PDB file of C-alpha atoms in Angstrom:
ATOM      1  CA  UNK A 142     -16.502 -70.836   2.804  1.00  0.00           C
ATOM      2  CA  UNK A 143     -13.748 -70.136   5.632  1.00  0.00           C
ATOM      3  CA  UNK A 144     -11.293 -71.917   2.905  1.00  0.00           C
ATOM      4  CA  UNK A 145     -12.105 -69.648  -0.111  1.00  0.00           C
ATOM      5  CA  UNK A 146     -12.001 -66.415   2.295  1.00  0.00           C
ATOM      6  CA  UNK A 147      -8.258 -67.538   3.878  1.00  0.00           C
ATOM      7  CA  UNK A 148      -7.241 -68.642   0.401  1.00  0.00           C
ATOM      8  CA  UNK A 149      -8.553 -65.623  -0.930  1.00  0.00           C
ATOM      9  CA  UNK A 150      -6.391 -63.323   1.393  1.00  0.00           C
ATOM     10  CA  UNK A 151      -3.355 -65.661   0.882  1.00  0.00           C
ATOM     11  CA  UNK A 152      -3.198 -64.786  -2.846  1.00  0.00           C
ATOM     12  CA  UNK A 153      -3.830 -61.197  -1.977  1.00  0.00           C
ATOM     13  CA  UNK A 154      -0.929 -61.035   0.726  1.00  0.00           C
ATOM     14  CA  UNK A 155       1.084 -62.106  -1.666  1.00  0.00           C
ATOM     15  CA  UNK A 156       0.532 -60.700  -4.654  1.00  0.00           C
ATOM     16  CA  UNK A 157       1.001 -57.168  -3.245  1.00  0.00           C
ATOM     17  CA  UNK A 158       4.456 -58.192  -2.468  1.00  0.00           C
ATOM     18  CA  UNK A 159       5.880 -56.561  -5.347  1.00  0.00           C
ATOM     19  CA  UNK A 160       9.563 -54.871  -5.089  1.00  0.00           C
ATOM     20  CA  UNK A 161       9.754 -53.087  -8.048  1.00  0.00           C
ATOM     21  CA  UNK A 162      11.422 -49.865  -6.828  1.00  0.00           C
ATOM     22  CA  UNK A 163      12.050 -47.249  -9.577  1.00  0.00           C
ATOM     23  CA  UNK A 164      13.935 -44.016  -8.990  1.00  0.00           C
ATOM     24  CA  UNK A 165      14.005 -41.327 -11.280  1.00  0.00           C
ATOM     25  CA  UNK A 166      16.850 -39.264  -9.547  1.00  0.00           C
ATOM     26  CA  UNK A 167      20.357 -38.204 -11.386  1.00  0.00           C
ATOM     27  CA  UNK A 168      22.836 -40.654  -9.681  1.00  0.00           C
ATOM     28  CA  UNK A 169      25.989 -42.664 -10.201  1.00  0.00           C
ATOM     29  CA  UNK A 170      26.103 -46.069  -8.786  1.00  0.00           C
ATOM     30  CA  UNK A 171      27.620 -49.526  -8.831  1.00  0.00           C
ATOM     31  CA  UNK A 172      29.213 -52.412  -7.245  1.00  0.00           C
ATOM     32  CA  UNK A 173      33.266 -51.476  -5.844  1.00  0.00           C
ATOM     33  CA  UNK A 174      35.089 -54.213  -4.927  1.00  0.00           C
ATOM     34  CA  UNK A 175      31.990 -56.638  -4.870  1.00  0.00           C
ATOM     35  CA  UNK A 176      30.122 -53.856  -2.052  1.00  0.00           C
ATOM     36  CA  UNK A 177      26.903 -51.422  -3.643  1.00  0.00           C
ATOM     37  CA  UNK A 178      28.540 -48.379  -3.967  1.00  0.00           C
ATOM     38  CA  UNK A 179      26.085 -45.247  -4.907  1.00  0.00           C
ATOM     39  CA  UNK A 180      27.486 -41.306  -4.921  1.00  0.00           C
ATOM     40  CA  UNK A 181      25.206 -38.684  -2.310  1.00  0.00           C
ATOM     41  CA  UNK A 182      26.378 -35.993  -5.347  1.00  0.00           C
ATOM     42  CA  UNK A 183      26.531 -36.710  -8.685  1.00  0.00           C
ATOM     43  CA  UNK A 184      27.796 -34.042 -11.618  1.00  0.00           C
ATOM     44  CA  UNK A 185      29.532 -33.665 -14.558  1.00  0.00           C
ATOM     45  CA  UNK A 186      31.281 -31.163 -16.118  1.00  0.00           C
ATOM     46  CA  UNK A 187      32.381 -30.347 -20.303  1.00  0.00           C
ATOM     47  CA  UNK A 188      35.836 -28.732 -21.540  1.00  0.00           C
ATOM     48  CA  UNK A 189      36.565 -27.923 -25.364  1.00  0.00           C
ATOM     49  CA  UNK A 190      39.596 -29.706 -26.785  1.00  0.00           C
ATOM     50  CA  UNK A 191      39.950 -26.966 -28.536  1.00  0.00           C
ATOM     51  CA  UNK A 192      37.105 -23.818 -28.135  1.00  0.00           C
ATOM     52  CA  UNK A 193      38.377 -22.168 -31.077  1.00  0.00           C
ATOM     53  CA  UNK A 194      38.286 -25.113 -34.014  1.00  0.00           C
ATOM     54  CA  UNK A 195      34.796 -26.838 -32.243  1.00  0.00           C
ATOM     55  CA  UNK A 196      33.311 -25.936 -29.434  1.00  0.00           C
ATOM     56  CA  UNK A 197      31.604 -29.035 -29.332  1.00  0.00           C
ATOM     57  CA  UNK A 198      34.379 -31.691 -28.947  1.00  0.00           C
ATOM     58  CA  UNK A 199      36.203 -32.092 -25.744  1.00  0.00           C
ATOM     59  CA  UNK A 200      36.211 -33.837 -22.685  1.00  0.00           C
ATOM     60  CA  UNK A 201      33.698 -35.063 -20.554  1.00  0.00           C
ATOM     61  CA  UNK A 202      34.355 -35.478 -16.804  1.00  0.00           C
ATOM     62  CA  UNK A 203      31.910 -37.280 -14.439  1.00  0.00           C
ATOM     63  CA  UNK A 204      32.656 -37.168 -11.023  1.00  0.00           C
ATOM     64  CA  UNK A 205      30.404 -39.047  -8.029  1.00  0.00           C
ATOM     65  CA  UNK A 206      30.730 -37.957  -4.704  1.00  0.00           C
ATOM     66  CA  UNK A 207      30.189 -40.323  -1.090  1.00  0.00           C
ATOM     67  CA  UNK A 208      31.646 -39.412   1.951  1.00  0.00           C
ATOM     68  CA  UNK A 209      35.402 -39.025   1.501  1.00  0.00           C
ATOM     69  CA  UNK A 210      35.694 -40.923  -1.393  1.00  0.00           C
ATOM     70  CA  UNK A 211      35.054 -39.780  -5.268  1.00  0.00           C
ATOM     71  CA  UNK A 212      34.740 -41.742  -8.452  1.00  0.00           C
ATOM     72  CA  UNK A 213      35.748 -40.098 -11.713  1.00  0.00           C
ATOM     73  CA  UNK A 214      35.096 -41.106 -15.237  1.00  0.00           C
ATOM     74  CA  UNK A 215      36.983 -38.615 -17.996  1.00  0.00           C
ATOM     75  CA  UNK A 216      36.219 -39.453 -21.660  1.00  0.00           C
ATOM     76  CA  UNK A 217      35.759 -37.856 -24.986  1.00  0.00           C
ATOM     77  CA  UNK A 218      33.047 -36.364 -26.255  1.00  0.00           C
ATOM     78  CA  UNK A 219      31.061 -34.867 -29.018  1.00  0.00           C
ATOM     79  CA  UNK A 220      28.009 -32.892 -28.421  1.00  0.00           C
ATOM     80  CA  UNK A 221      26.950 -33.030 -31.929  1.00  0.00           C
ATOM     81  CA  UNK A 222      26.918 -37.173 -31.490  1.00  0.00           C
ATOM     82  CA  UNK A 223      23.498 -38.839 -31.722  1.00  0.00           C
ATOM     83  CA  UNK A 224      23.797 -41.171 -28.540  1.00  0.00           C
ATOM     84  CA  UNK A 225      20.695 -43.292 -27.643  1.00  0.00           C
ATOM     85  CA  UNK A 226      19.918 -46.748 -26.772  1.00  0.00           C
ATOM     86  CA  UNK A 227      19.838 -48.216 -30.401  1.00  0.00           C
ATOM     87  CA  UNK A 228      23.132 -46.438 -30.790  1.00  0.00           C
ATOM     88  CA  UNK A 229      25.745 -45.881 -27.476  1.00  0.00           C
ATOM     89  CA  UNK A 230      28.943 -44.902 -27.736  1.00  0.00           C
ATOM     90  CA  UNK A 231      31.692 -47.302 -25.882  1.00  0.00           C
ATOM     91  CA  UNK A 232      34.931 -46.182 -24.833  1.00  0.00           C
ATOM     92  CA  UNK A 233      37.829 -48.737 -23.244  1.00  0.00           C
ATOM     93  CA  UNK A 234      41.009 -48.320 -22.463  1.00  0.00           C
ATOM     94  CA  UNK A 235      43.336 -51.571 -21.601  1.00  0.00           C
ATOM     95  CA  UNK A 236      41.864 -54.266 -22.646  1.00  0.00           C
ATOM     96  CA  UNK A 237      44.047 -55.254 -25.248  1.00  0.00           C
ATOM     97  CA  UNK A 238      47.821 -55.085 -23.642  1.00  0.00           C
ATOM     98  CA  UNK A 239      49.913 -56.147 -26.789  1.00  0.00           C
ATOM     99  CA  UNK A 240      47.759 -52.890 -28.705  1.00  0.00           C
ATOM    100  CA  UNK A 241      47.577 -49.633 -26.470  1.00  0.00           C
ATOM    101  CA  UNK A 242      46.929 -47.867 -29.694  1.00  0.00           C
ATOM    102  CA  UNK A 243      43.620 -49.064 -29.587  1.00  0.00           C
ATOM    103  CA  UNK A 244      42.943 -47.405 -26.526  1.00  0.00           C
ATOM    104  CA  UNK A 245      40.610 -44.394 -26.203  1.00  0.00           C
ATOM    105  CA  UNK A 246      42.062 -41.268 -25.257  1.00  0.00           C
ATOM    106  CA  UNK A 247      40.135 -41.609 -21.592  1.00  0.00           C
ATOM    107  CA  UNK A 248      41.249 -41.666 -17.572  1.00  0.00           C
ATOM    108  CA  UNK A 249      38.684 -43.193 -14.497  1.00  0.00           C
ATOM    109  CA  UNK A 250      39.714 -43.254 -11.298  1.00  0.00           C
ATOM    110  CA  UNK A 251      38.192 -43.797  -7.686  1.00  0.00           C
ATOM    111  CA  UNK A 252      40.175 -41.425  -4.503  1.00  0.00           C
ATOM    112  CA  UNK A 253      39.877 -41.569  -0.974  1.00  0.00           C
ATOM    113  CA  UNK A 254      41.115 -38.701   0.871  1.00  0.00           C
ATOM    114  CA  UNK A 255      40.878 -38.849   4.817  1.00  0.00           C
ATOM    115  CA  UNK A 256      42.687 -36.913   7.610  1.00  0.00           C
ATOM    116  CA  UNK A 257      45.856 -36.146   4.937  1.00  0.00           C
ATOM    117  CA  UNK A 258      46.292 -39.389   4.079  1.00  0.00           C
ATOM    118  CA  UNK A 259      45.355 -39.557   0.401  1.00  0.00           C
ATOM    119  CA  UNK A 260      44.604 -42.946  -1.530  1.00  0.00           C
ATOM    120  CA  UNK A 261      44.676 -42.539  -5.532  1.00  0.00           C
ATOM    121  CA  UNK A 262      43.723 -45.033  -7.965  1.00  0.00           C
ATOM    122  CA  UNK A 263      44.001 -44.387 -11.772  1.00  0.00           C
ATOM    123  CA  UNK A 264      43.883 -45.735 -15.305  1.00  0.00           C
ATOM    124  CA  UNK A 265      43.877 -44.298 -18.392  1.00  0.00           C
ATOM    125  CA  UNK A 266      46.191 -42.135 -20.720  1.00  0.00           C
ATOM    126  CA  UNK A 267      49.046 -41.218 -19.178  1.00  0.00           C
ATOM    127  CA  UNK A 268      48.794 -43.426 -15.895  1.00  0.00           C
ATOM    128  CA  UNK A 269      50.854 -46.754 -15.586  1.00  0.00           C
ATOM    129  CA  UNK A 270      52.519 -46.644 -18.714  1.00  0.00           C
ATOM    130  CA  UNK A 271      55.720 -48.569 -17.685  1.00  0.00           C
ATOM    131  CA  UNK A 272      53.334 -51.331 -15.388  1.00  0.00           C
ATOM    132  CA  UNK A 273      52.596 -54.783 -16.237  1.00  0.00           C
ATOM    133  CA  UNK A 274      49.472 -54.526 -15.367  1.00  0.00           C
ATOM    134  CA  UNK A 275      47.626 -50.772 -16.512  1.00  0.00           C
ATOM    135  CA  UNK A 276      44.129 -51.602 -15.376  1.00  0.00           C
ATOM    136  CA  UNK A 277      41.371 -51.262 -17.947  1.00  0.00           C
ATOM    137  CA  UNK A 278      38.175 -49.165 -17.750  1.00  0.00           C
ATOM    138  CA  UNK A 279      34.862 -49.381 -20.340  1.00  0.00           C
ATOM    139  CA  UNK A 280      32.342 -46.368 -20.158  1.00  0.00           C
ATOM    140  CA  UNK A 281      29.399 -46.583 -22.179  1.00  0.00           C
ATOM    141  CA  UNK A 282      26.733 -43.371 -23.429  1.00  0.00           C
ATOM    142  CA  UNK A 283      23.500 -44.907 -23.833  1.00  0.00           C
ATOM    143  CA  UNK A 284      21.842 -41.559 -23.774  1.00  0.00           C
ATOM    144  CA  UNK A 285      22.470 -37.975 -24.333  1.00  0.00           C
ATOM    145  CA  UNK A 286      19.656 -35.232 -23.962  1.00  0.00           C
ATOM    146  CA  UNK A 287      21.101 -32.162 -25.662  1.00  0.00           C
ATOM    147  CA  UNK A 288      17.641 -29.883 -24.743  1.00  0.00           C
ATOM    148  CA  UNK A 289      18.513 -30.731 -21.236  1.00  0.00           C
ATOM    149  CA  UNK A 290      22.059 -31.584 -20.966  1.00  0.00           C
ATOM    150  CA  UNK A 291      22.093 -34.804 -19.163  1.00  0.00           C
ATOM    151  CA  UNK A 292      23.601 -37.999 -19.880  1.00  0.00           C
ATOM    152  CA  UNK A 293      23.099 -41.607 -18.636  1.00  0.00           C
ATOM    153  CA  UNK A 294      25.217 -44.653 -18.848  1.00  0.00           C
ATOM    154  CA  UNK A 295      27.196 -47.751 -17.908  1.00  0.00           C
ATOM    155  CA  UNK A 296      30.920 -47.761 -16.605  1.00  0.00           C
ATOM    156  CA  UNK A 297      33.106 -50.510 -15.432  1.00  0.00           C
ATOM    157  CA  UNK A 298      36.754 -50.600 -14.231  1.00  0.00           C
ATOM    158  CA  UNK A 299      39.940 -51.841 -12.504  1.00  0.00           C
ATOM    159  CA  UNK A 300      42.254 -49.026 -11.348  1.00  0.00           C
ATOM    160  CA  UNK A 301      45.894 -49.485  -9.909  1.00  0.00           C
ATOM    161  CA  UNK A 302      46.988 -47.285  -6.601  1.00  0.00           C
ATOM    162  CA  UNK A 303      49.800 -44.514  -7.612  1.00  0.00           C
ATOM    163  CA  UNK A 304      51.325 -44.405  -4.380  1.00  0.00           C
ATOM    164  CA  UNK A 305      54.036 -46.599  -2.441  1.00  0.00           C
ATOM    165  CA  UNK A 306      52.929 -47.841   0.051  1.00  0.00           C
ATOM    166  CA  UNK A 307      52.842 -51.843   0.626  1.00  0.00           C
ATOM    167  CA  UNK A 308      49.594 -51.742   3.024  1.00  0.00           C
ATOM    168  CA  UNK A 309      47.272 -50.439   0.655  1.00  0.00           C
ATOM    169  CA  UNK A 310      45.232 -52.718  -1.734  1.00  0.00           C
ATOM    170  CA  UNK A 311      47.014 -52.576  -5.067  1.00  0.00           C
ATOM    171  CA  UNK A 312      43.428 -51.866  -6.830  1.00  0.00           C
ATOM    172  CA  UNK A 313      40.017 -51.192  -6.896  1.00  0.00           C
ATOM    173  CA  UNK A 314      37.308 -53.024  -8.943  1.00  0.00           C
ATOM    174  CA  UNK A 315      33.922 -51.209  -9.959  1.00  0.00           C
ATOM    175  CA  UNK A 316      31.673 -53.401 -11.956  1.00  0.00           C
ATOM    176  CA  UNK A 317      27.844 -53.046 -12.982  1.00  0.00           C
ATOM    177  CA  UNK A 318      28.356 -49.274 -12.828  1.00  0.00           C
ATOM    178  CA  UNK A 319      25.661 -47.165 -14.057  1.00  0.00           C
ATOM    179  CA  UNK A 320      24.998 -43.123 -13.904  1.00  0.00           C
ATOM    180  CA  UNK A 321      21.792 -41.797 -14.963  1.00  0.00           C
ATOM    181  CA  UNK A 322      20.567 -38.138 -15.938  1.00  0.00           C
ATOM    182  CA  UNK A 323      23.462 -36.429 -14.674  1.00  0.00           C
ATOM    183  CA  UNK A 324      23.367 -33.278 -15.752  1.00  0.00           C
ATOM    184  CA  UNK A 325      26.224 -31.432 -17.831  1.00  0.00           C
ATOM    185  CA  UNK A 326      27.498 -28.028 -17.080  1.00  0.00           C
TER     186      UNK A 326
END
């Protein structure tokens, strides 16, 4: 009986050793430089291309927000898209060197700003056009709630630093990057 009663609570010890955490906040997250990264403040933010033509194509900006440092994901967008899971919409931008033309019209980048001393990283249109090396970024919708305006996703990217100095880390490397519900205003 004493063997039945200890093996008893055995199986109950550990099957009630379950981690299954699930959060249902707005948030950006993901892993920089091989570190979890996660933004205290997440938002993101809409501007018509052009208001007058269609109000409803522009730019989307995301932007996450920890301590001093800020991640930024700028791509375009449609409101009148139909994003869900069975059908996201992938942007990517340097990925294919030898065809820039491919790219989409997009810019991510990751700052750190501390004390004056600023530390930019950027790719995307218009940033390292001349370099070897450009950096790539992918940023994937895989939802878009237009009743509430929020939008959830998948990002990854490798940005290159726009200053000159030689004691800085020539990039930084965001993989497994995911926002979720952020809302849009």
């Amino acid at each position: 009986m004493k063997k039945i009663v200890s093996l008893l609570l055995i199986l109950v010890a550990f099957s009630s050793c379950e981690t299954d955490v699930k959060f249902s906040d707005p948030g950006l997250q993901g892993r920089k430089d091989n570190f979890i990264w996660r933004a205290d403040l997440t938002q993101a933010s809409f501007e018509a291309t052009d208001p007058a033509v269609d109000p409803n194509v522009g730019n989307l900006t995301i932007l996450g927000f920890r301590g001093l440092e800020i991640v930024s994901l700028q791509i375009p967008f449609d409101f009148g898209s139909v994003i869900g899971s069975s059908n996201p919409e992938t942007y990517r931008f340097g990925y294919d060197n030898a065809h820039p033309e491919n790219d989409d019209d997009m810019v991510v980048g990751y700052s750190y700003q501390d004390n004056g001393l600023a530390l930019e990283y950027y790719t995307g249109t218009g940033f390292n056009v001349d370099a070897q090396e450009r950096g790539n970024a992918q940023v994937t919708i895989t939802e878009y709630d237009p009743i509430a305006k929020e939008v959830s996703g998948n990002f990854k990217f490798n940005v290159k630093y726009q200053g000159d100095s030689d004691i800085v880390p020539e990039n930084v490397n965001f993989q497994e990057g995911a926002f979720y519900r952020v809302k849009i205003y």
